[in-house]
Tab-separated table of C-alpha atoms in Angstrom:
chain	number	residue	atom	x	y	z
A	1	UNK	CA	-13.464	59.450	-132.496
A	2	UNK	CA	-17.199	58.875	-131.356
A	3	UNK	CA	-17.347	59.750	-127.440
A	4	UNK	CA	-20.412	57.375	-126.880
A	5	UNK	CA	-20.873	53.795	-128.661
A	6	UNK	CA	-23.452	52.851	-130.585
A	7	UNK	CA	-24.714	49.527	-128.669
A	8	UNK	CA	-27.793	49.765	-131.146
A	9	UNK	CA	-25.987	49.816	-133.731
A	10	UNK	CA	-24.277	46.570	-132.495
A	11	UNK	CA	-26.775	44.861	-130.904
A	12	UNK	CA	-29.025	45.156	-134.485
A	13	UNK	CA	-25.595	44.081	-136.265
A	14	UNK	CA	-25.200	40.850	-134.004
A	15	UNK	CA	-28.813	40.273	-134.483
A	16	UNK	CA	-28.894	39.761	-137.943
A	17	UNK	CA	-25.738	37.405	-137.055
A	18	UNK	CA	-28.442	35.401	-134.969
A	19	UNK	CA	-30.903	35.553	-137.288
A	20	UNK	CA	-28.668	34.540	-140.456
A	21	UNK	CA	-28.568	30.988	-141.221
A	22	UNK	CA	-25.018	31.591	-142.864
A	23	UNK	CA	-23.619	32.558	-139.404
A	24	UNK	CA	-19.849	31.125	-138.853
A	25	UNK	CA	-17.668	30.807	-135.888
A	26	UNK	CA	-14.895	33.480	-137.373
A	27	UNK	CA	-17.963	35.903	-137.184
A	28	UNK	CA	-19.034	35.074	-133.672
A	29	UNK	CA	-14.942	35.337	-132.616
A	30	UNK	CA	-14.611	38.566	-134.551
A	31	UNK	CA	-17.751	39.713	-132.673
A	32	UNK	CA	-16.455	39.192	-129.421
A	33	UNK	CA	-12.961	40.737	-129.979
A	34	UNK	CA	-14.413	43.827	-131.696
A	35	UNK	CA	-17.187	44.607	-129.567
A	36	UNK	CA	-15.073	44.634	-126.177
A	37	UNK	CA	-12.148	46.626	-127.988
A	38	UNK	CA	-14.041	49.259	-128.925
A	39	UNK	CA	-16.074	49.448	-126.170
A	40	UNK	CA	-12.425	50.295	-124.142
A	41	UNK	CA	-11.157	52.948	-126.951
A	42	UNK	CA	-14.538	54.678	-127.397
A	43	UNK	CA	-16.402	55.776	-123.675
A	44	UNK	CA	-14.192	58.448	-122.670
A	45	UNK	CA	-13.409	58.391	-118.560
A	46	UNK	CA	-15.016	61.428	-116.778
A	47	UNK	CA	-15.162	60.866	-112.800
A	48	UNK	CA	-15.273	63.080	-109.786
A	49	UNK	CA	-11.561	63.241	-108.576
A	50	UNK	CA	-12.004	64.709	-105.553
A	51	UNK	CA	-13.266	61.251	-104.148
A	52	UNK	CA	-9.340	60.451	-104.256
A	53	UNK	CA	-8.439	56.824	-102.505
A	54	UNK	CA	-12.116	56.176	-102.451
A	55	UNK	CA	-13.734	53.129	-104.044
A	56	UNK	CA	-16.438	55.165	-105.994
A	57	UNK	CA	-14.312	56.094	-108.960
A	58	UNK	CA	-12.462	52.643	-108.636
A	59	UNK	CA	-15.408	50.722	-108.991
A	60	UNK	CA	-16.576	52.764	-111.662
A	61	UNK	CA	-13.485	52.511	-113.934
A	62	UNK	CA	-13.454	48.709	-112.977
A	63	UNK	CA	-16.744	48.325	-114.009
A	64	UNK	CA	-16.271	49.961	-117.636
A	65	UNK	CA	-12.472	48.530	-118.242
A	66	UNK	CA	-13.239	44.902	-116.583
A	67	UNK	CA	-17.063	44.251	-117.068
A	68	UNK	CA	-17.592	45.497	-120.455
A	69	UNK	CA	-16.760	41.874	-122.226
A	70	UNK	CA	-18.902	40.399	-119.529
A	71	UNK	CA	-22.116	42.447	-119.969
A	72	UNK	CA	-21.996	43.018	-123.727
A	73	UNK	CA	-21.977	38.682	-123.526
A	74	UNK	CA	-25.115	38.557	-122.836
A	75	UNK	CA	-26.086	40.089	-126.447
A	76	UNK	CA	-25.225	36.967	-127.673
A	77	UNK	CA	-26.545	34.532	-125.366
A	78	UNK	CA	-30.288	35.861	-125.311
A	79	UNK	CA	-31.956	35.070	-128.188
A	80	UNK	CA	-35.598	36.729	-128.949
A	81	UNK	CA	-37.705	33.659	-127.875
A	82	UNK	CA	-35.753	33.493	-124.922
A	83	UNK	CA	-35.982	37.219	-124.105
A	84	UNK	CA	-39.383	37.133	-124.748
A	85	UNK	CA	-40.619	34.434	-122.549
A	86	UNK	CA	-38.245	35.878	-119.634
A	87	UNK	CA	-39.965	39.373	-119.679
A	88	UNK	CA	-43.278	37.753	-119.780
A	89	UNK	CA	-42.472	35.905	-117.036
A	90	UNK	CA	-41.099	38.379	-114.845
A	91	UNK	CA	-43.290	41.221	-115.880
A	92	UNK	CA	-44.793	41.896	-112.664
A	93	UNK	CA	-40.869	42.356	-110.913
A	94	UNK	CA	-39.607	44.008	-113.886
A	95	UNK	CA	-42.367	46.756	-113.127
A	96	UNK	CA	-40.994	47.454	-109.566
A	97	UNK	CA	-37.535	47.364	-110.241
A	98	UNK	CA	-37.203	49.224	-113.797
A	99	UNK	CA	-36.966	53.008	-114.332
A	100	UNK	CA	-39.022	53.885	-117.285
A	101	UNK	CA	-38.698	57.546	-116.593
A	102	UNK	CA	-35.421	59.374	-117.146
A	103	UNK	CA	-34.031	58.517	-120.891
A	104	UNK	CA	-35.854	55.124	-120.792
A	105	UNK	CA	-38.304	55.894	-123.526
A	106	UNK	CA	-36.510	58.373	-126.006
A	107	UNK	CA	-33.704	55.619	-126.450
A	108	UNK	CA	-36.506	53.444	-127.589
A	109	UNK	CA	-38.006	56.405	-129.632
A	110	UNK	CA	-34.711	56.546	-131.527
A	111	UNK	CA	-34.088	52.809	-131.982
A	112	UNK	CA	-37.592	52.003	-133.424
A	113	UNK	CA	-38.660	50.449	-129.947
A	114	UNK	CA	-41.761	52.710	-129.669
A	115	UNK	CA	-43.264	55.088	-131.866
A	116	UNK	CA	-44.421	58.670	-130.211
A	117	UNK	CA	-48.019	57.602	-129.626
A	118	UNK	CA	-47.141	54.440	-127.678
A	119	UNK	CA	-44.775	57.133	-125.519
A	120	UNK	CA	-47.831	59.267	-124.939
A	121	UNK	CA	-49.665	56.468	-123.817
A	122	UNK	CA	-46.742	55.176	-121.166
A	123	UNK	CA	-46.769	58.760	-120.121
A	124	UNK	CA	-50.449	58.916	-119.234
A	125	UNK	CA	-50.040	56.106	-116.686
A	126	UNK	CA	-49.654	57.875	-113.072
A	127	UNK	CA	-47.299	55.530	-111.153
A	128	UNK	CA	-44.020	54.475	-112.746
A	129	UNK	CA	-45.007	51.227	-112.141
A	130	UNK	CA	-48.196	51.684	-114.180
A	131	UNK	CA	-45.583	53.206	-116.888
A	132	UNK	CA	-42.935	49.860	-116.827
A	133	UNK	CA	-46.126	47.364	-117.048
A	134	UNK	CA	-47.198	49.552	-119.854
A	135	UNK	CA	-44.024	49.813	-121.558
A	136	UNK	CA	-43.467	46.028	-120.950
A	137	UNK	CA	-46.809	45.236	-122.472
A	138	UNK	CA	-45.850	47.162	-125.926
A	139	UNK	CA	-42.609	45.149	-125.990
A	140	UNK	CA	-44.116	42.065	-125.705
A	141	UNK	CA	-46.487	43.081	-128.633
A	142	UNK	CA	-44.321	44.598	-130.895
A	143	UNK	CA	-41.400	41.693	-130.329
A	144	UNK	CA	-39.518	45.039	-130.005
A	145	UNK	CA	-37.047	43.018	-127.046
A	146	UNK	CA	-33.678	43.775	-128.513
A	147	UNK	CA	-34.387	47.283	-128.744
A	148	UNK	CA	-35.356	47.060	-124.949
A	149	UNK	CA	-32.489	45.283	-123.575
A	150	UNK	CA	-30.051	48.215	-125.107
A	151	UNK	CA	-31.907	50.965	-124.064
A	152	UNK	CA	-31.793	49.636	-120.506
A	153	UNK	CA	-28.223	49.129	-121.415
A	154	UNK	CA	-27.911	52.643	-122.458
A	155	UNK	CA	-29.559	54.163	-119.692
A	156	UNK	CA	-27.690	52.236	-117.063
A	157	UNK	CA	-30.057	49.911	-116.022
A	158	UNK	CA	-27.951	46.195	-115.909
A	159	UNK	CA	-29.296	45.410	-112.896
A	160	UNK	CA	-32.840	44.877	-115.237
A	161	UNK	CA	-31.000	43.066	-117.984
A	162	UNK	CA	-29.475	40.818	-115.519
A	163	UNK	CA	-32.291	40.175	-113.813
A	164	UNK	CA	-33.964	39.027	-116.841
A	165	UNK	CA	-30.921	37.281	-118.167
A	166	UNK	CA	-31.130	34.659	-115.244
A	167	UNK	CA	-34.905	34.842	-115.582
A	168	UNK	CA	-35.232	36.531	-111.483
A	169	UNK	CA	-32.100	33.758	-110.406
A	170	UNK	CA	-28.772	35.901	-108.881
A	171	UNK	CA	-25.572	34.372	-110.300
A	172	UNK	CA	-22.034	35.622	-108.661
A	173	UNK	CA	-21.053	36.786	-112.094
A	174	UNK	CA	-23.523	39.646	-111.757
A	175	UNK	CA	-22.024	41.324	-108.912
A	176	UNK	CA	-23.908	44.267	-107.285
A	177	UNK	CA	-25.699	44.795	-110.704
A	178	UNK	CA	-28.761	43.207	-109.336
A	179	UNK	CA	-31.598	44.978	-107.899
A	180	UNK	CA	-32.684	45.150	-104.016
A	181	UNK	CA	-34.403	42.183	-102.448
A	182	UNK	CA	-38.082	42.382	-101.796
A	183	UNK	CA	-37.850	42.735	-97.928
A	184	UNK	CA	-35.335	46.078	-98.547
A	185	UNK	CA	-37.625	47.263	-100.831
A	186	UNK	CA	-40.925	46.692	-98.297
A	187	UNK	CA	-38.373	47.854	-95.592
A	188	UNK	CA	-37.684	51.533	-97.144
A	189	UNK	CA	-41.622	51.924	-98.246
A	190	UNK	CA	-42.593	51.304	-94.552
A	191	UNK	CA	-39.918	53.870	-93.418
A	192	UNK	CA	-40.523	56.077	-96.242
A	193	UNK	CA	-41.348	58.999	-94.052
A	194	UNK	CA	-38.685	58.759	-91.733
A	195	UNK	CA	-36.031	58.846	-94.368
A	196	UNK	CA	-37.554	61.542	-96.017
A	197	UNK	CA	-37.768	63.869	-93.111
A	198	UNK	CA	-33.888	62.959	-92.572
A	199	UNK	CA	-32.417	62.897	-95.727
A	200	UNK	CA	-30.977	66.346	-97.264
A	201	UNK	CA	-30.610	65.927	-101.158
A	202	UNK	CA	-29.598	69.887	-101.662
A	203	UNK	CA	-26.103	71.462	-100.554
A	204	UNK	CA	-24.165	68.396	-102.867
A	205	UNK	CA	-25.505	65.687	-102.452
A	206	UNK	CA	-26.981	65.260	-106.470
A	207	UNK	CA	-24.277	66.571	-107.962
A	208	UNK	CA	-22.044	64.028	-106.309
A	209	UNK	CA	-24.216	61.491	-107.119
A	210	UNK	CA	-24.354	62.510	-111.021
A	211	UNK	CA	-20.300	63.495	-110.701
A	212	UNK	CA	-20.035	60.013	-110.231
A	213	UNK	CA	-22.287	58.143	-112.752
A	214	UNK	CA	-25.428	57.207	-110.063
A	215	UNK	CA	-27.996	59.555	-111.200
A	216	UNK	CA	-28.248	61.055	-115.260
A	217	UNK	CA	-28.632	64.466	-115.902
A	218	UNK	CA	-32.720	64.489	-116.088
A	219	UNK	CA	-32.560	62.850	-112.553
A	220	UNK	CA	-30.406	65.484	-111.087
A	221	UNK	CA	-32.759	67.970	-113.033
A	222	UNK	CA	-35.985	66.259	-111.671
A	223	UNK	CA	-34.434	66.353	-108.075
A	224	UNK	CA	-33.347	69.571	-108.193
A	225	UNK	CA	-36.525	71.529	-108.902
A	226	UNK	CA	-36.711	74.809	-107.060
A	227	UNK	CA	-40.434	74.369	-107.153
A	228	UNK	CA	-40.727	71.744	-104.733
A	229	UNK	CA	-40.769	71.468	-100.484
A	230	UNK	CA	-36.976	69.806	-98.977
A	231	UNK	CA	-39.302	66.999	-97.792
A	232	UNK	CA	-40.659	66.630	-101.409
A	233	UNK	CA	-37.085	66.746	-102.990
A	234	UNK	CA	-36.501	63.458	-100.593
A	235	UNK	CA	-39.653	61.810	-101.162
A	236	UNK	CA	-38.782	61.820	-105.036
A	237	UNK	CA	-35.077	60.472	-104.459
A	238	UNK	CA	-35.748	57.512	-102.531
A	239	UNK	CA	-38.779	56.698	-105.291
A	240	UNK	CA	-36.093	56.645	-107.439
A	241	UNK	CA	-33.334	54.616	-104.936
A	242	UNK	CA	-35.567	52.328	-104.531
A	243	UNK	CA	-35.125	50.877	-108.223
A	244	UNK	CA	-31.587	51.472	-107.982
A	245	UNK	CA	-29.004	48.189	-108.364
A	246	UNK	CA	-27.120	47.429	-105.236
A	247	UNK	CA	-24.405	48.711	-106.436
A	248	UNK	CA	-25.636	52.020	-106.922
A	249	UNK	CA	-27.281	52.157	-103.701
A	250	UNK	CA	-23.928	51.209	-101.363
A	251	UNK	CA	-22.087	54.251	-103.691
A	252	UNK	CA	-25.125	56.651	-102.575
A	253	UNK	CA	-24.335	55.478	-98.989
A	254	UNK	CA	-20.766	56.295	-99.780
A	255	UNK	CA	-21.783	59.700	-100.715
A	256	UNK	CA	-24.405	60.293	-97.844
A	257	UNK	CA	-21.275	59.930	-95.823
A	258	UNK	CA	-19.002	62.075	-97.696
A	259	UNK	CA	-21.199	64.920	-96.936
A	260	UNK	CA	-21.784	64.356	-93.336
A	261	UNK	CA	-24.854	62.261	-93.492
A	262	UNK	CA	-23.844	59.187	-91.359
A	263	UNK	CA	-27.007	59.077	-89.717
A	264	UNK	CA	-28.916	58.746	-92.815
A	265	UNK	CA	-26.217	55.952	-94.514
A	266	UNK	CA	-26.666	53.812	-91.215
A	267	UNK	CA	-30.405	53.992	-91.146
A	268	UNK	CA	-30.099	52.882	-94.293
A	269	UNK	CA	-27.850	50.273	-94.003
A	270	UNK	CA	-30.271	48.764	-91.241
A	271	UNK	CA	-32.727	49.333	-93.840
A	272	UNK	CA	-30.152	47.107	-95.914
A	273	UNK	CA	-30.285	44.386	-93.473
A	274	UNK	CA	-33.666	44.049	-93.580
A	275	UNK	CA	-34.553	45.243	-90.224
A	276	UNK	CA	-36.626	48.010	-89.133
A	277	UNK	CA	-34.780	51.187	-88.387
A	278	UNK	CA	-34.865	52.185	-84.225
A	279	UNK	CA	-32.533	54.375	-82.157
A	280	UNK	CA	-30.011	52.798	-80.124
A	281	UNK	CA	-26.755	54.484	-78.383
A	282	UNK	CA	-24.713	56.694	-80.788
A	283	UNK	CA	-23.955	59.813	-82.336
A	284	UNK	CA	-24.641	59.241	-85.859
A	285	UNK	CA	-28.680	59.366	-85.725
A	286	UNK	CA	-31.100	61.585	-86.911
A	287	UNK	CA	-32.482	64.104	-84.027
A	288	UNK	CA	-35.377	62.087	-82.000
A	289	UNK	CA	-38.926	63.369	-82.846
A	290	UNK	CA	-39.469	65.222	-79.631
A	291	UNK	CA	-36.236	67.167	-80.091
A	292	UNK	CA	-37.957	68.149	-83.388
A	293	UNK	CA	-41.387	68.682	-82.204
A	294	UNK	CA	-39.985	70.943	-79.567
A	295	UNK	CA	-38.238	73.001	-82.404
A	296	UNK	CA	-41.192	73.049	-84.366
A	297	UNK	CA	-43.137	74.804	-81.502
A	298	UNK	CA	-40.247	77.159	-80.255
A	299	UNK	CA	-39.813	77.675	-84.111
A	300	UNK	CA	-41.063	81.345	-84.088
A	301	UNK	CA	-38.862	82.714	-81.040
A	302	UNK	CA	-35.986	80.334	-82.626
A	303	UNK	CA	-36.682	82.563	-86.113
A	304	UNK	CA	-36.341	85.812	-84.350
A	305	UNK	CA	-33.788	85.559	-81.992
A	306	UNK	CA	-31.321	83.117	-83.593
A	307	UNK	CA	-28.315	85.052	-85.328
A	308	UNK	CA	-27.040	82.865	-88.765
A	309	UNK	CA	-25.158	85.658	-90.763
A	310	UNK	CA	-22.304	86.997	-87.742
A	311	UNK	CA	-19.690	84.400	-87.426
A	312	UNK	CA	-22.099	81.324	-87.164
A	313	UNK	CA	-21.592	79.750	-90.464
A	314	UNK	CA	-17.904	79.954	-90.281
A	315	UNK	CA	-17.777	77.926	-86.775
A	316	UNK	CA	-20.288	75.070	-88.529
A	317	UNK	CA	-18.076	75.058	-91.518
A	318	UNK	CA	-14.909	75.025	-89.665
A	319	UNK	CA	-16.190	71.886	-87.791
A	320	UNK	CA	-17.463	70.674	-90.864
A	321	UNK	CA	-21.000	70.082	-89.505
A	322	UNK	CA	-21.817	72.076	-92.674
A	323	UNK	CA	-20.129	71.418	-96.402
A	324	UNK	CA	-19.273	74.883	-98.380
A	325	UNK	CA	-22.647	74.378	-100.456
A	326	UNK	CA	-24.710	74.700	-97.595
A	327	UNK	CA	-22.936	77.850	-96.462
A	328	UNK	CA	-23.289	79.500	-99.956
A	329	UNK	CA	-26.996	79.022	-99.452
A	330	UNK	CA	-27.493	80.261	-96.958
A	331	UNK	CA	-25.091	83.175	-97.421
A	332	UNK	CA	-26.887	84.586	-100.303
A	333	UNK	CA	-26.741	88.743	-100.137
A	334	UNK	CA	-30.094	88.595	-101.490
A	335	UNK	CA	-31.913	86.990	-97.929
A	336	UNK	CA	-33.525	88.528	-95.460
A	337	UNK	CA	-32.343	87.624	-91.977
A	338	UNK	CA	-35.687	86.495	-91.368
A	339	UNK	CA	-35.247	83.995	-94.528
A	340	UNK	CA	-31.613	83.431	-93.832
A	341	UNK	CA	-32.759	82.073	-89.729
A	342	UNK	CA	-35.830	80.180	-91.348
A	343	UNK	CA	-33.654	78.079	-93.716
A	344	UNK	CA	-30.930	77.516	-91.369
A	345	UNK	CA	-33.665	75.703	-89.254
A	346	UNK	CA	-35.156	73.873	-91.782
A	347	UNK	CA	-31.217	72.446	-92.084
A	348	UNK	CA	-30.327	71.673	-88.270
A	349	UNK	CA	-33.537	69.584	-87.978
A	350	UNK	CA	-32.357	66.796	-90.053
A	351	UNK	CA	-28.878	66.620	-87.957
A	352	UNK	CA	-27.471	64.083	-86.916
A	353	UNK	CA	-27.518	64.366	-83.064
A	354	UNK	CA	-23.642	64.878	-83.004
A	355	UNK	CA	-24.490	67.404	-85.924
A	356	UNK	CA	-27.333	68.840	-83.250
A	357	UNK	CA	-24.531	69.005	-80.641
A	358	UNK	CA	-21.569	70.583	-82.484
A	359	UNK	CA	-24.076	73.631	-83.287
A	360	UNK	CA	-24.778	74.010	-79.921
A	361	UNK	CA	-21.347	74.269	-79.043
A	362	UNK	CA	-21.013	76.829	-81.820
A	363	UNK	CA	-23.904	78.901	-81.006
A	364	UNK	CA	-22.003	79.298	-77.241
A	365	UNK	CA	-18.682	79.956	-78.894
A	366	UNK	CA	-20.486	82.738	-81.114
A	367	UNK	CA	-22.048	84.268	-77.638
A	368	UNK	CA	-25.932	83.359	-78.366
A	369	UNK	CA	-25.615	81.016	-74.837
A	370	UNK	CA	-29.553	81.646	-74.552
A	371	UNK	CA	-30.131	80.031	-78.018
A	372	UNK	CA	-27.987	77.046	-77.242
A	373	UNK	CA	-29.686	76.679	-73.762
A	374	UNK	CA	-33.156	76.457	-75.486
A	375	UNK	CA	-31.800	74.081	-77.901
A	376	UNK	CA	-30.707	71.659	-75.083
A	377	UNK	CA	-33.216	71.809	-73.035
A	378	UNK	CA	-35.414	70.604	-76.233
A	379	UNK	CA	-33.090	67.269	-75.847
A	380	UNK	CA	-33.466	66.721	-72.199
A	381	UNK	CA	-37.701	66.536	-72.325
């Protein structure tokens, strides 16, 4: 039994029904019975069972088991002219919400929706929006609307299909399979640097997002590129995040909380409400600018005096300040003590207030009061 359903084949078959003058109600009935049944039987369930009782697994299973018929139904209701006019009407918005990279173009190549020359022209565009616009223009010019919808489905962009289907008007039946609103995307863009400075994509986040089908393998490999600076990793992730569906956005917040990045999730929740982030009372907040600037000024002194290797990491792990992946990263035997200290300070500056306070406590417990006092001094200025 194949492990992946061939949506292109199903779509093409139904497209023939749609264009046939001899189509009957019996054929329609068979289509709507067999498609959901095939869908249930042929798609395997592979999820991260470590999130027991959490909604990530449940939501993903529900989306596959109970919403398959509802989403496949759009293959029936959209005729060629209807899809074409809606894509043309929504071209500008579609260029901002769809993800042209990480799998969409190869799927269009395999289905005949694009040729290699057209793919090269799309990839030559410098920005995601530019690539999306070039792709949409080619789809409209070549009449490859059905192939485009199938490729969106196969690359997990159901929210984009629903936007086309509703012509930009939300319906409750779409649920969380809907793009982020304009105001939310604009606020993320305005706070881009602030989020990039606090988000940690390494040490477990990307693997958790991948295991829960929020990002695909190509996205994970792109974001894990070792030649990039950690700030660049965060920037690239936020550029992908702003094109997520609302459902994937909410699941990302869950994953951030699972990895002790509550302060980042809290920032994004405020952004979701359409508000600019501003610090208020509470421990699950990012470090203030003055604290980070103080650590930067004292960087050389800290890197030569802090002792990360002898007991500190174990204490931080026991208090859930760092996770196992962070500890393994910092404990790599080939690292010099200087490099280990450097990497730890790079992580420390992205901690929440709560994690920072626990780190100071752990420093005292490991007889590094002089480091703890200096870090506390930076918080009092």
